[in-house]
Amino acid sequence: MVDTDVQSRIHELRELINRYNHEYHVLQQPTIPDAEWDRLFHELKRLEDENPDFITADSPTQTVGAAPSEAFEQVRHEAPMLSLSNVFSREGLNEWIARVRRFAGRDELEFTVEPKIDGVAASLVYRNGVFDRGATRGDGMVGENVTANMRTIRDLPRTLTSPNGPIPEVLEVRGEVYMRRSEFDLMNEAREEAALPRFANPRNAASGALRQLDARITAERPLRIFAYGIGMVVGQIPFKHSDTLALIRALGVPTPPDTGVYSDADELWAACEAWLEWRADLDYEIDGVVIKVNDTRLYPEIGTVAREPRWATAFKFPASQGVTVIEDIEINVGRTGSLNPLAHLKPVEIGGVTIRRATLHNQDEIRRLAVKIGDTVVVERAGDVIPKIVSVVEENRTGDEHDFIWPEHCPVCGSTVERVEGEALSYCVNASCPAQLREQISHFVSRGAMDIEGLGTKLARRFVDDGLIRSFADIYRLNWEPIVEMEGLGEKSVENLKRSIENSKQRPLARLLFGLGIRHVGQQTADLIAAHFGSTDAIAKATQDEIAAVPGVGKVIAQSLSDWNAEERNQLLLNDLKQLGLRTEIDESERQSTTPTEWTGLTVVLTGRLETLSRGDAEGLLKKAGARTSSSVSRKTDLVIVGDDAGSKADKARDYGVETIDEQEFLRRMKMDTD
Ligand code: IVH
C-alpha cells in the first residue's frame, strides 16, 4: 500500500473501532462479534507498527475502552486499569516469554495461568475491610461510580473476612463481573415467560445490569464476581501474584478457580490448552487465559507499553463467532422423524474453518430469534457441534428479508407434521418416510453403533434410495447382484463390505441397541439398559416401570423405549436380527453391577503405568463398577489412580485436593487383591 492508502485505511479502522467501542461500552449493544473487533484492532495495530509516524494519541490502540457515560458520577482510578496484549498461538506465547525474560533480566521466572473471564471489568475499593466504592473501567483512567449496583452482586462481600494478618487499610480489588451460564439461562427463561426480550449472551447481560440507573433492576439480575488482582493498596500485601490471589480469596472475595503457577514453558502451555479443553464445560464464559509474571516486584523493570503491561498477556482462544447472511432455511428430516431447520449461510470463516450451514434447532428457536431469510446474523461455532445462530443484527435489515414459513407437511414424504406435547420438536408422522429411513440406516452403520466400515452415509443412502434396504435387517440379507454392478464399487470394495457387514454381527448388545435409534436412547443409556436386562428378549418384555427403575434411566427414556417395544414391527425386527445372527445377548463378562457400589457415578483418572493391569483392563473394571473415566484432572475429578512414572496429573490432583490412590489400593477397593 502507498502511504495515502495506509493513512486512509488507518483512519477508516479508527472510526470503525471507535464506533464499535461506543456500541459495546456505552450503548451496551454490540453489533459485531468480539472476533471481528479483534481482527480490525489487529489490522490497525499492525499498520501502526509498520508506520509509527501515523500513530496519534487518540488512536484506539493508545486508549482503553470508551469514555464513561455521563449518567454516572465519574471516578478517577488511582492506578490506571490496564488492558492486555494478546497472543494466539504457542509461538506467540514463547515469544512473549522470551521478551519477558529479556526485560526481567533473568530466565528463571514463575508464571500464573488464570481463565480470562468474559464479563465486565470492575474496581472494588474496601476501606478498613468495608466495601466502599465500586466502579467500571471506563477508559482505563476514569470510570463510572456503580457502587449501589455492585452491592447487589451475589457473591461480593460487604465486609472482608479477617485472615490471619491485618486487612490493608485501603484495598482496591479488581475483577470481572459476570453471569453464570446456568443463571443466565434461568433469567432468560423467566424473561420469556414475562414476555420480556431475552439477552443475547451473559456478557452483554452482565454489562447492562451493572450499568442500570436503578439498582433494584440490577438486584434482579444474577451478577457474580471473580477477582483477578489488585489496584491501589494502603497496607501490606504479598509480593507474589498467586499469594495475593490467595489473600483475596481468604478475605472472602471469589477468585477464578484452578489458577496455577508454572516455571516451565511446556507446562505453562499445557495449562493453557487444558483451559481450552474445559471451556465448553464451564458454567461461565471465558475467551482465553491470562498469563502473568508471578513476582510483582519485577513489574516496574519489565514495564508497560501503550497501557498494556509487558508482564501479562492473554492467550486468546480461537474465534468462535462470525457474522454472515442467511441465504435460505431448509428443513432436514432426522432419523426419528424430527424436522430440523438448517440455515444456509453465505460462507464465512470462523476460527480457520469455513462455515456454510448452521442449525436453528426448532420452530421455537426461529421464533425466539425472530430470524428471517436474508438476515445478517451472528454465528457461533462451539467445539465439534454444528454451528448455531446466536442473534440477528437487526440494524442491517433492508426490508428485503422474508419470514420462513414452518411446514405443515413433511418436505420429503408429504405426511402430516405433528408436535409432541412438552417437546420443542415437530415430527413427520410417517414411520416409513424415506428421509427417516435414510438417516436411521446411516446411524445404524455409524462408528458408535454397528460400525460397518465401507458402508458410509452416502452408500447407505444409495442402498435405501434404490430400494435395497428397507429395514436394518435388510443390511444382513442384501441382494449382492445389483450391488456388484453398481457404478463406483469395485470387486474388492464389495468383498470388504461383505466382510465388515458380517463382522458387525459381533458388536455387543449395547451397540445394537444404540444403533436402533430409539428416541432418547443414547450410547450411555444403551449401555445401562443392555447391562441391566442382558438380552433383546428381556428388553422387549420389560414394562415401562421396570425400565424406569434401571439406575440412570429416567421416565422419559422409559416411556420412549416402552412405546418402541409396543410396536409389533419392532418386535419382528428384533426377531429378524436374532435369526440373522446378531448378538442379542450380553456375555456374563459385560454385565455391569446394577446395584450401586462405592464406584457408582465417580469420575476417575488413571495416570502412570500400572504393574498388574493394562490401561484398557483398568478402564474396563472401572466402567463395569459404574465409574466414569476421564483423561484430564479437574476439580470435578473424584479420584486419581497413580501408577509408576506418573506426571503432572498426579501433582495437579494433589494441588486440587483430589484423592489419589496407588494400584494396590485400587485393587483392594475393587476387591481383587492379588495376594
Ligand atoms: S488482568 C494488567 N486477569 O480482560 C492486567 N484480566 O483485556 C489487567 N479479564 O480489562 C487485567 N479475566 O477485564 C486480568 N484473569 C484475568 C482476567 C482479566 C478477565 C479482563 C479484564 C481486562 C481485560 C483485558
XYZ file of C-alpha atoms and ligand atoms in Angstrom:
699
model
C 0.000 0.000 0.000
C 1.206 3.513 -0.675
C 1.300 5.942 2.226
C -2.001 7.671 1.463
C -3.787 4.327 1.224
C -2.290 3.256 4.533
C -3.319 6.524 6.123
C -6.863 6.308 4.894
C -7.193 2.674 5.964
C -5.861 3.636 9.415
C -8.416 6.420 9.542
C -11.209 4.094 8.484
C -10.218 1.439 11.041
C -10.081 4.010 13.851
C -13.557 5.270 13.007
C -14.955 1.758 12.887
C -13.291 0.706 16.133
C -14.415 3.872 17.926
C -17.961 3.267 16.757
C -17.890 -0.362 17.917
C -16.289 0.652 21.223
C -19.107 3.105 21.805
C -21.727 0.479 20.951
C -20.061 -2.016 23.262
C -19.076 0.075 26.262
C -21.628 2.854 26.320
C -24.713 1.635 24.459
C -24.079 -1.977 25.537
C -25.373 -3.179 22.195
C -22.508 -4.567 20.184
C -23.344 -5.152 16.539
C -20.282 -7.225 15.725
C -18.761 -10.236 17.482
C -15.590 -9.870 19.532
C -13.569 -11.798 16.970
C -14.406 -9.243 14.272
C -13.385 -6.414 16.631
C -10.120 -8.235 17.365
C -9.452 -8.608 13.654
C -9.947 -4.885 12.972
C -7.930 -3.901 16.031
C -5.033 -6.123 14.981
C -5.060 -4.790 11.471
C -4.860 -1.259 12.861
C -2.112 -2.226 15.270
C -0.101 -3.885 12.508
C -0.437 -0.857 10.221
C 0.603 1.458 13.056
C 3.531 -0.775 14.000
C 4.703 -0.690 10.394
C 4.139 3.078 10.147
C 4.899 4.525 13.585
C 4.723 8.086 12.233
C 0.985 7.726 11.829
C 0.323 6.867 15.486
C -1.711 9.529 17.265
C -2.584 9.762 20.958
C -6.308 9.385 20.252
C -5.950 6.147 18.299
C -7.957 3.321 19.875
C -4.682 1.390 20.155
C -3.433 4.026 22.594
C -6.567 4.198 24.724
C -8.519 1.551 26.587
C -12.261 1.033 26.163
C -14.535 4.035 25.754
C -15.191 7.224 27.676
C -17.508 6.753 30.671
C -21.181 7.587 30.351
C -22.257 10.915 31.826
C -25.208 9.316 33.564
C -22.901 8.134 36.365
C -20.613 10.013 38.681
C -17.086 9.799 37.327
C -14.355 8.067 39.270
C -10.651 8.575 38.645
C -8.733 5.323 39.094
C -5.738 5.830 41.393
C -3.803 3.373 39.273
C -4.909 3.053 35.631
C -6.918 -0.034 34.756
C -4.766 -1.583 32.101
C -5.598 -3.683 29.103
C -3.848 -6.836 27.914
C -1.787 -7.733 24.875
C -2.860 -10.895 23.093
C -1.127 -13.996 21.800
C -2.912 -16.524 19.624
C -0.527 -19.469 19.400
C 2.203 -21.393 21.150
C 4.826 -19.474 19.121
C 3.251 -16.180 20.203
C 3.370 -17.297 23.810
C 7.002 -18.398 23.531
C 7.950 -15.040 22.016
C 6.170 -13.302 24.871
C 8.040 -15.430 27.433
C 11.377 -14.651 25.730
C 10.588 -10.923 25.802
C 9.613 -11.023 29.464
C 12.811 -12.894 30.326
C 14.834 -10.288 28.450
C 13.199 -7.351 30.216
C 13.338 -9.056 33.610
C 16.999 -9.857 33.006
C 16.598 -13.488 34.095
C 15.484 -16.838 32.732
C 14.045 -18.393 35.860
C 10.603 -16.937 36.208
C 7.319 -18.137 37.605
C 4.080 -17.510 35.705
C 0.455 -17.806 36.739
C -2.314 -19.019 34.436
C -5.880 -17.862 35.055
C -9.045 -18.042 32.985
C -9.887 -14.841 31.118
C -13.442 -14.323 32.288
C -15.748 -12.831 29.675
C -17.596 -10.188 31.644
C -17.118 -6.548 32.634
C -14.017 -5.185 34.371
C -14.692 -3.730 37.806
C -12.848 -1.982 40.603
C -13.957 -2.509 44.221
C -12.485 -0.359 46.952
C -12.573 -1.658 50.539
C -11.737 0.759 53.365
C -10.896 -0.854 56.682
C -12.433 -4.030 55.352
C -15.766 -2.455 54.355
C -16.926 -2.192 50.730
C -16.807 1.494 49.956
C -16.900 2.110 46.221
C -17.435 0.175 43.036
C -16.517 1.460 39.589
C -16.402 0.350 35.978
C -13.195 0.585 33.975
C -14.433 3.336 31.640
C -11.491 4.439 29.542
C -8.974 2.961 31.982
C -8.274 6.296 33.698
C -11.817 7.394 34.564
C -14.697 5.014 35.190
C -18.272 5.185 36.423
C -19.363 5.005 40.024
C -21.663 1.985 40.207
C -21.383 1.308 43.963
C -25.109 0.812 44.545
C -25.285 -1.682 41.690
C -22.237 -3.559 42.890
C -23.768 -4.018 46.332
C -26.329 -6.288 44.670
C -23.694 -8.729 43.385
C -24.468 -12.087 44.976
C -21.007 -13.196 45.960
C -19.431 -9.819 46.703
C -18.806 -9.477 50.458
C -19.866 -6.191 52.068
C -17.142 -6.697 54.678
C -13.951 -8.656 54.292
C -13.272 -11.659 56.476
C -10.134 -11.117 58.502
C -7.450 -13.636 57.555
C -4.552 -14.375 59.908
C -2.913 -10.984 59.440
C -4.282 -7.438 59.378
C -6.526 -6.306 56.491
C -4.926 -3.488 54.433
C -6.429 -0.116 55.338
C -7.372 0.502 51.730
C -7.587 -2.349 49.284
C -8.763 -1.972 45.711
C -9.721 -5.379 44.363
C -10.045 -5.683 40.600
C -12.024 -8.318 38.863
C -14.615 -9.292 36.348
C -18.353 -9.055 36.933
C -20.080 -11.870 35.045
C -23.098 -14.151 34.931
C -23.073 -17.914 35.267
C -24.434 -19.590 32.150
C -26.962 -21.578 34.179
C -28.270 -18.470 35.955
C -28.301 -16.514 32.713
C -30.453 -19.235 31.103
C -32.883 -19.243 34.027
C -33.123 -15.458 33.873
C -33.820 -15.580 30.142
C -36.494 -18.248 30.602
C -38.182 -16.098 33.233
C -37.989 -13.086 30.944
C -39.533 -15.035 28.133
C -42.421 -16.088 30.360
C -42.903 -12.454 31.304
C -42.870 -11.537 27.572
C -39.640 -9.555 28.002
C -36.859 -9.735 25.390
C -34.096 -12.271 26.061
C -30.489 -11.175 26.480
C -28.088 -12.178 23.730
C -25.308 -13.526 25.945
C -24.129 -13.489 29.587
C -21.526 -10.794 28.963
C -23.946 -8.268 27.475
C -26.447 -9.060 30.192
C -23.822 -8.526 32.921
C -22.630 -5.310 31.377
C -26.183 -3.974 31.031
C -27.085 -4.957 34.586
C -24.043 -3.287 36.105
C -24.829 -0.007 34.424
C -28.500 0.274 35.378
C -29.534 3.617 36.810
C -31.880 1.836 39.223
C -30.056 -0.642 41.466
C -33.326 -2.521 42.094
C -33.186 -3.680 38.495
C -29.554 -4.764 38.903
C -30.590 -6.709 42.010
C -32.904 -8.869 39.879
C -30.067 -9.933 37.619
C -27.786 -12.777 38.744
C -24.442 -10.956 38.823
C -21.306 -12.572 40.217
C -17.681 -11.587 40.504
C -14.254 -13.154 40.111
C -11.361 -11.030 41.421
C -8.106 -11.349 39.476
C -5.838 -8.746 41.045
C -5.484 -5.554 42.999
C -5.160 -1.842 42.215
C -4.362 0.666 44.894
C -3.317 -0.588 48.345
C -2.544 1.109 51.632
C -1.022 -1.642 53.750
C 0.867 -4.870 53.304
C 0.220 -7.397 50.544
C 2.312 -10.362 49.360
C 4.768 -9.817 46.507
C 3.689 -12.910 44.588
C 0.570 -12.556 42.467
C -0.500 -16.124 43.372
C -0.258 -15.257 47.088
C -2.260 -12.076 46.513
C -4.998 -14.149 44.864
C -4.924 -16.495 47.869
C -5.202 -13.487 50.200
C -8.157 -12.057 48.256
C -9.824 -15.463 48.484
C -9.122 -15.647 52.214
C -10.691 -12.203 52.621
C -13.880 -13.614 51.113
C -13.838 -12.335 47.528
C -14.150 -15.137 44.944
C -11.183 -15.634 42.627
C -11.111 -17.757 39.455
C -10.703 -21.464 40.221
C -7.812 -23.603 39.063
C -5.217 -20.837 38.870
C -1.801 -22.448 38.692
C 1.871 -21.435 38.951
C 4.377 -22.675 36.330
C 8.046 -22.091 35.651
C 8.366 -24.474 32.728
C 7.182 -23.223 29.294
C 5.815 -26.657 28.319
C 3.779 -26.931 31.487
C 2.555 -23.382 31.032
C 1.365 -24.243 27.542
C -0.287 -27.449 28.799
C -2.217 -25.348 31.331
C -3.422 -23.004 28.557
C -4.556 -25.987 26.497
C -6.281 -27.563 29.476
C -8.435 -24.446 29.842
C -9.301 -24.602 26.151
C -10.464 -28.170 26.730
C -12.532 -27.261 29.818
C -14.012 -24.183 28.223
C -17.207 -25.803 26.953
C -17.955 -27.441 30.330
C -17.569 -24.324 32.480
C -20.575 -22.542 33.928
C -19.053 -19.192 32.953
C -17.768 -17.908 29.639
C -14.066 -17.414 29.048
C -12.437 -16.123 25.888
C -8.892 -17.159 26.736
C -6.443 -17.414 29.601
C -4.322 -14.715 31.205
C -0.654 -15.411 31.869
C 1.111 -13.188 34.396
C 4.604 -12.989 35.848
C 4.180 -14.168 39.437
C 6.799 -11.929 41.101
C 5.196 -8.466 41.140
C 8.493 -6.887 42.315
C 9.685 -7.310 38.725
C 6.781 -5.359 37.180
C 8.479 -1.905 37.138
C 11.520 -3.453 35.498
C 9.524 -5.323 32.854
C 7.376 -2.269 32.183
C 4.209 -1.269 30.333
C 3.652 -0.144 26.736
C 0.607 1.744 25.476
C -1.496 0.765 28.516
C -0.605 -2.882 28.117
C 1.719 -4.347 30.729
C 4.564 -6.446 29.352
C 4.342 -8.710 32.423
C 0.963 -10.134 31.459
C -0.663 -11.312 28.260
C -3.846 -13.032 27.164
C -3.766 -16.228 25.152
C -6.953 -15.723 23.171
C -8.843 -18.836 22.197
C -9.694 -19.348 18.534
C -12.601 -17.193 17.445
C -15.910 -18.865 17.895
C -18.222 -16.276 16.341
C -18.616 -14.646 12.962
C -21.147 -12.534 11.059
C -22.839 -13.600 7.834
C -26.116 -13.673 5.924
C -28.809 -16.385 5.894
C -29.424 -17.234 2.256
C -32.064 -19.867 2.860
C -33.615 -22.095 5.504
C -34.095 -25.770 4.731
C -35.834 -28.495 6.731
C -33.995 -31.784 7.212
C -35.881 -34.811 8.423
C -33.903 -36.680 11.065
C -33.856 -40.377 11.892
C -36.578 -40.033 14.494
C -38.667 -38.050 12.001
C -37.878 -34.745 13.665
C -37.972 -31.668 11.456
C -34.645 -29.877 11.831
C -34.308 -26.396 10.380
C -30.910 -25.702 8.865
C -29.757 -22.254 7.764
C -27.762 -21.988 4.543
C -25.216 -19.229 5.039
C -23.085 -17.061 2.874
C -19.753 -18.844 3.568
C -17.894 -17.269 6.482
C -14.589 -18.169 8.080
C -14.666 -18.719 11.833
C -11.520 -19.783 13.644
C -9.945 -21.057 10.411
C -12.944 -23.113 9.263
C -15.370 -22.124 6.507
C -18.941 -22.312 7.764
C -21.775 -22.768 5.274
C -24.600 -24.088 7.420
C -25.889 -23.538 10.927
C -28.625 -25.198 12.911
C -31.719 -23.342 14.003
C -32.783 -26.259 16.249
C -36.583 -25.994 16.013
C -39.631 -23.861 15.374
C -39.432 -22.136 18.772
C -35.838 -21.123 18.162
C -36.748 -19.483 14.842
C -39.500 -17.616 16.638
C -37.248 -16.684 19.563
C -34.536 -15.301 17.311
C -37.178 -13.664 15.101
C -34.904 -14.591 12.235
C -35.825 -14.055 8.593
C -34.301 -15.306 5.360
C -31.868 -12.624 4.191
C -30.988 -11.529 7.734
C -27.446 -10.737 8.856
C -26.728 -12.986 11.819
C -24.052 -13.776 14.390
C -22.966 -17.419 14.069
C -21.185 -19.367 16.802
C -19.032 -22.446 16.480
C -18.604 -24.321 19.748
C -16.457 -27.466 19.769
C -17.418 -30.043 17.203
C -21.130 -29.413 17.135
C -22.882 -27.846 14.153
C -22.586 -24.058 14.334
C -25.612 -22.223 15.670
C -27.211 -18.845 15.067
C -26.801 -16.645 18.124
C -28.594 -13.447 17.178
C -29.856 -11.267 14.361
C -28.120 -7.985 13.555
C -31.378 -6.101 13.202
C -29.835 -2.828 12.144
C -28.671 -4.463 8.917
C -32.252 -5.125 7.787
C -33.106 -3.619 4.427
C -36.742 -4.682 4.198
C -35.958 -7.371 1.613
C -35.861 -10.138 4.236
C -38.772 -12.553 4.456
C -40.258 -14.854 7.079
C -39.701 -18.583 6.985
C -42.998 -20.451 6.985
C -42.915 -23.588 9.116
C -44.187 -26.546 7.031
C -47.401 -28.366 7.897
C -46.319 -31.369 5.846
C -43.099 -33.365 5.752
C -40.960 -31.860 2.988
C -39.832 -35.365 1.971
C -42.930 -37.586 2.024
C -45.727 -35.041 2.374
C -47.211 -36.644 5.511
C -48.652 -34.593 8.353
C -46.270 -32.937 10.792
C -47.079 -33.232 14.485
C -45.670 -31.538 17.527
C -45.312 -33.729 20.612
C -46.666 -32.065 23.729
C -43.927 -30.834 26.021
C -41.278 -31.112 23.310
C -39.881 -28.376 21.117
C -39.576 -30.639 18.078
C -42.148 -31.426 15.395
C -42.153 -34.850 13.770
C -43.199 -36.377 10.473
C -45.810 -38.969 11.462
C -44.941 -41.419 8.680
C -42.754 -44.169 10.163
C -41.679 -45.275 6.686
C -40.755 -41.791 5.493
C -37.739 -42.350 3.200
C -35.864 -39.474 4.837
C -36.173 -41.138 8.230
C -35.097 -44.493 6.880
C -32.018 -42.970 5.240
C -30.972 -41.295 8.468
C -31.779 -44.373 10.537
C -29.627 -46.581 8.363
C -26.691 -44.201 8.369
C -26.937 -44.011 12.156
C -27.157 -47.817 12.477
C -23.967 -48.342 10.458
C -22.069 -45.466 12.102
C -18.936 -45.818 14.256
C -20.580 -45.592 17.694
C -23.237 -48.139 16.664
C -22.637 -51.194 14.420
C -19.535 -49.636 12.876
C -19.847 -51.140 9.398
C -16.737 -49.963 7.625
C -17.258 -49.258 3.933
C -20.959 -48.547 4.348
C -20.739 -44.808 4.835
C -23.615 -42.360 4.843
C -23.541 -41.890 1.064
C -23.624 -45.562 0.162
C -26.212 -46.330 2.836
C -28.455 -43.654 1.338
C -27.924 -45.032 -2.132
C -28.974 -48.508 -0.991
C -32.093 -47.014 0.606
C -32.951 -44.927 -2.440
C -32.504 -47.970 -4.708
C -34.847 -49.961 -2.509
C -32.156 -52.460 -1.488
C -32.522 -51.654 2.206
C -35.924 -51.147 3.786
C -35.015 -52.068 7.351
C -31.917 -52.707 9.486
C -32.339 -56.436 8.907
C -32.019 -55.932 5.117
C -28.367 -54.960 5.628
C -27.714 -58.584 6.600
C -29.610 -60.122 3.677
C -28.546 -57.820 0.874
C -29.045 -58.927 -2.678
C -25.474 -58.522 -3.923
C -26.190 -58.962 -7.628
C -27.199 -55.367 -8.406
C -24.563 -54.075 -5.977
C -21.659 -55.699 -7.798
C -22.909 -53.930 -10.938
C -23.125 -50.525 -9.207
C -21.016 -47.776 -10.606
C -18.032 -46.816 -8.486
C -17.995 -50.048 -6.461
C -15.022 -52.274 -7.301
C -14.923 -56.019 -6.683
C -12.553 -55.500 -3.785
C -14.691 -52.940 -2.007
C -17.721 -55.207 -2.361
C -15.738 -58.073 -0.785
C -14.603 -55.761 2.033
C -18.141 -54.556 2.558
C -19.456 -58.127 2.807
C -16.795 -58.869 5.392
C -17.446 -55.813 7.512
C -21.204 -56.443 7.489
C -20.514 -59.989 8.651
C -18.100 -58.758 11.353
C -20.593 -56.234 12.631
C -22.812 -59.101 13.788
C -20.390 -59.439 16.703
C -20.992 -55.926 18.055
C -22.158 -56.008 21.672
C -25.833 -55.696 22.525
C -25.422 -52.118 23.787
C -24.141 -51.007 20.378
C -27.032 -52.713 18.615
C -29.486 -51.087 20.991
C -27.967 -47.673 20.379
C -27.978 -48.320 16.617
C -31.738 -48.944 16.627
C -32.102 -45.188 17.073
C -34.844 -45.307 19.692
C -35.724 -41.770 20.718
C -33.751 -40.672 23.818
C -31.684 -43.901 23.927
C -28.127 -42.604 23.540
C -24.891 -44.524 23.952
C -24.746 -44.282 27.750
C -28.394 -45.238 28.181
C -27.958 -48.172 25.804
C -25.044 -49.351 27.967
C -27.158 -49.202 31.116
C -30.153 -50.950 29.568
C -28.110 -53.695 27.910
C -26.188 -54.353 31.123
C -29.354 -54.430 33.195
C -31.610 -56.617 31.047
C -28.936 -58.652 29.298
C -30.857 -59.511 26.105
C -33.245 -58.134 23.492
C -35.827 -60.676 24.688
C -35.705 -59.297 28.211
C -35.802 -55.720 26.946
C -38.793 -56.497 24.749
C -40.698 -57.908 27.746
C -39.737 -55.103 30.158
C -42.544 -52.867 31.374
C -42.225 -49.113 31.500
C -41.812 -49.217 35.292
C -39.120 -51.864 35.079
C -37.194 -49.744 32.572
C -37.580 -46.588 34.673
C -36.214 -48.495 37.673
C -32.829 -49.009 35.994
C -30.355 -46.654 37.753
C -29.555 -43.743 35.455
C -32.646 -44.250 33.254
C -35.397 -41.681 33.663
C -39.129 -41.615 32.946
C -38.811 -40.002 29.509
C -36.465 -42.721 28.279
C -38.624 -45.457 29.806
C -41.711 -44.087 28.082
C -39.917 -43.869 24.762
C -38.461 -47.378 24.951
C -41.732 -48.951 26.025
C -43.563 -47.152 23.175
C -40.967 -48.596 20.830
C -41.438 -52.051 22.330
C -45.189 -51.803 21.875
C -44.912 -51.625 18.085
C -45.253 -55.025 16.521
C -42.927 -54.275 13.641
C -40.152 -53.519 16.125
C -40.638 -56.913 17.771
C -40.472 -58.543 14.341
C -37.288 -56.589 13.652
C -35.631 -57.814 16.867
C -36.621 -61.341 15.963
C -35.209 -60.927 12.455
C -31.910 -59.587 13.779
C -31.626 -62.525 16.163
C -32.285 -65.027 13.375
C -29.677 -63.292 11.224
C -27.037 -63.996 13.876
C -26.533 -60.622 15.548
C -25.596 -60.568 19.210
C -28.829 -60.052 21.050
C -27.457 -61.115 24.448
C -24.555 -59.940 26.557
C -21.699 -62.065 27.800
C -21.529 -62.525 31.521
C -18.282 -60.544 31.473
C -20.084 -57.468 30.108
C -22.620 -57.444 32.889
C -22.306 -54.254 34.847
C -23.061 -54.247 38.526
C -26.511 -52.809 38.721
C -26.598 -52.374 42.452
C -24.801 -49.136 43.275
C -21.248 -49.650 44.522
C -18.746 -47.283 46.076
C -17.682 -46.564 42.471
C -21.064 -45.643 41.034
C -21.006 -42.199 39.454
C -17.370 -41.418 40.312
C -15.130 -39.678 37.794
C -11.753 -41.376 37.877
C -8.475 -40.527 36.139
C -5.755 -43.121 35.531
C -2.209 -41.850 35.250
C 1.187 -43.532 35.026
C 1.961 -47.201 34.402
C 0.124 -49.904 36.323
C 2.004 -53.102 37.152
C -0.662 -55.786 37.059
C -3.225 -54.328 34.684
C -3.223 -52.769 31.242
C -4.793 -49.342 30.926
C -7.695 -50.843 28.955
C -8.363 -53.512 31.595
C -8.311 -50.957 34.388
C -10.757 -48.764 32.479
C -12.960 -51.777 31.816
C -13.061 -52.622 35.531
C -13.944 -49.063 36.450
C -16.679 -48.870 33.849
C -18.142 -52.146 34.984
C -18.193 -50.906 38.553
C -20.173 -47.875 37.416
C -17.391 -45.258 37.388
C -16.575 -42.931 34.537
C -13.011 -42.447 33.370
C -11.591 -39.171 32.150
C -8.237 -38.238 30.666
C -7.724 -34.947 32.480
C -7.796 -33.905 36.111
C -10.121 -31.091 37.138
C -11.844 -30.114 40.371
C -14.703 -32.355 39.307
C -12.440 -35.435 39.415
C -13.267 -37.711 42.348
C -10.229 -39.960 42.364
C -6.877 -40.332 40.631
C -5.204 -43.729 40.378
C -1.484 -43.106 40.257
C 0.836 -45.664 38.657
C 4.601 -45.577 38.125
C 6.254 -42.573 36.474
C 3.086 -40.522 36.773
C 3.499 -36.938 35.625
C 1.698 -33.659 36.154
C -1.763 -35.188 36.540
C -0.822 -36.616 39.947
C 0.604 -33.242 41.025
C -2.479 -31.474 39.810
C -4.706 -33.866 41.750
C -2.753 -33.081 44.925
C -2.963 -29.343 44.225
C -6.732 -29.639 43.912
C -7.055 -31.828 46.972
C -8.435 -34.673 44.819
C -7.906 -38.086 46.437
C -5.042 -40.119 44.915
C -4.536 -43.854 45.431
C -1.951 -46.326 44.173
C -2.511 -49.555 42.266
C -2.597 -51.769 45.382
C -5.293 -49.636 46.932
C -7.224 -49.627 43.651
C -7.168 -53.428 43.519
C -8.146 -53.636 47.171
C -11.126 -51.355 46.615
C -12.060 -53.434 43.583
C -11.709 -56.397 45.951
C -9.187 -58.001 43.627
C -6.160 -58.341 45.885
C -3.555 -60.350 44.133
C -2.244 -61.894 47.356
S -5.578 -8.960 34.315
C -2.907 -5.747 33.626
N -6.834 -11.217 34.610
O -9.556 -8.820 30.421
C -3.806 -6.815 33.790
N -7.829 -9.532 33.278
O -8.247 -7.424 28.056
C -5.193 -6.399 33.667
N -10.007 -10.117 32.364
O -9.730 -5.493 31.438
C -6.138 -7.461 33.642
N -10.134 -12.131 33.254
O -11.458 -7.076 32.412
C -6.848 -9.999 34.052
N -7.874 -13.265 34.965
C -7.878 -12.048 34.427
C -8.956 -11.584 33.626
C -8.880 -10.314 33.061
C -10.758 -11.237 32.504
C -10.379 -8.934 31.552
C -10.210 -7.661 32.310
C -9.314 -6.790 31.479
C -9.391 -7.449 30.149
C -8.099 -7.219 29.402
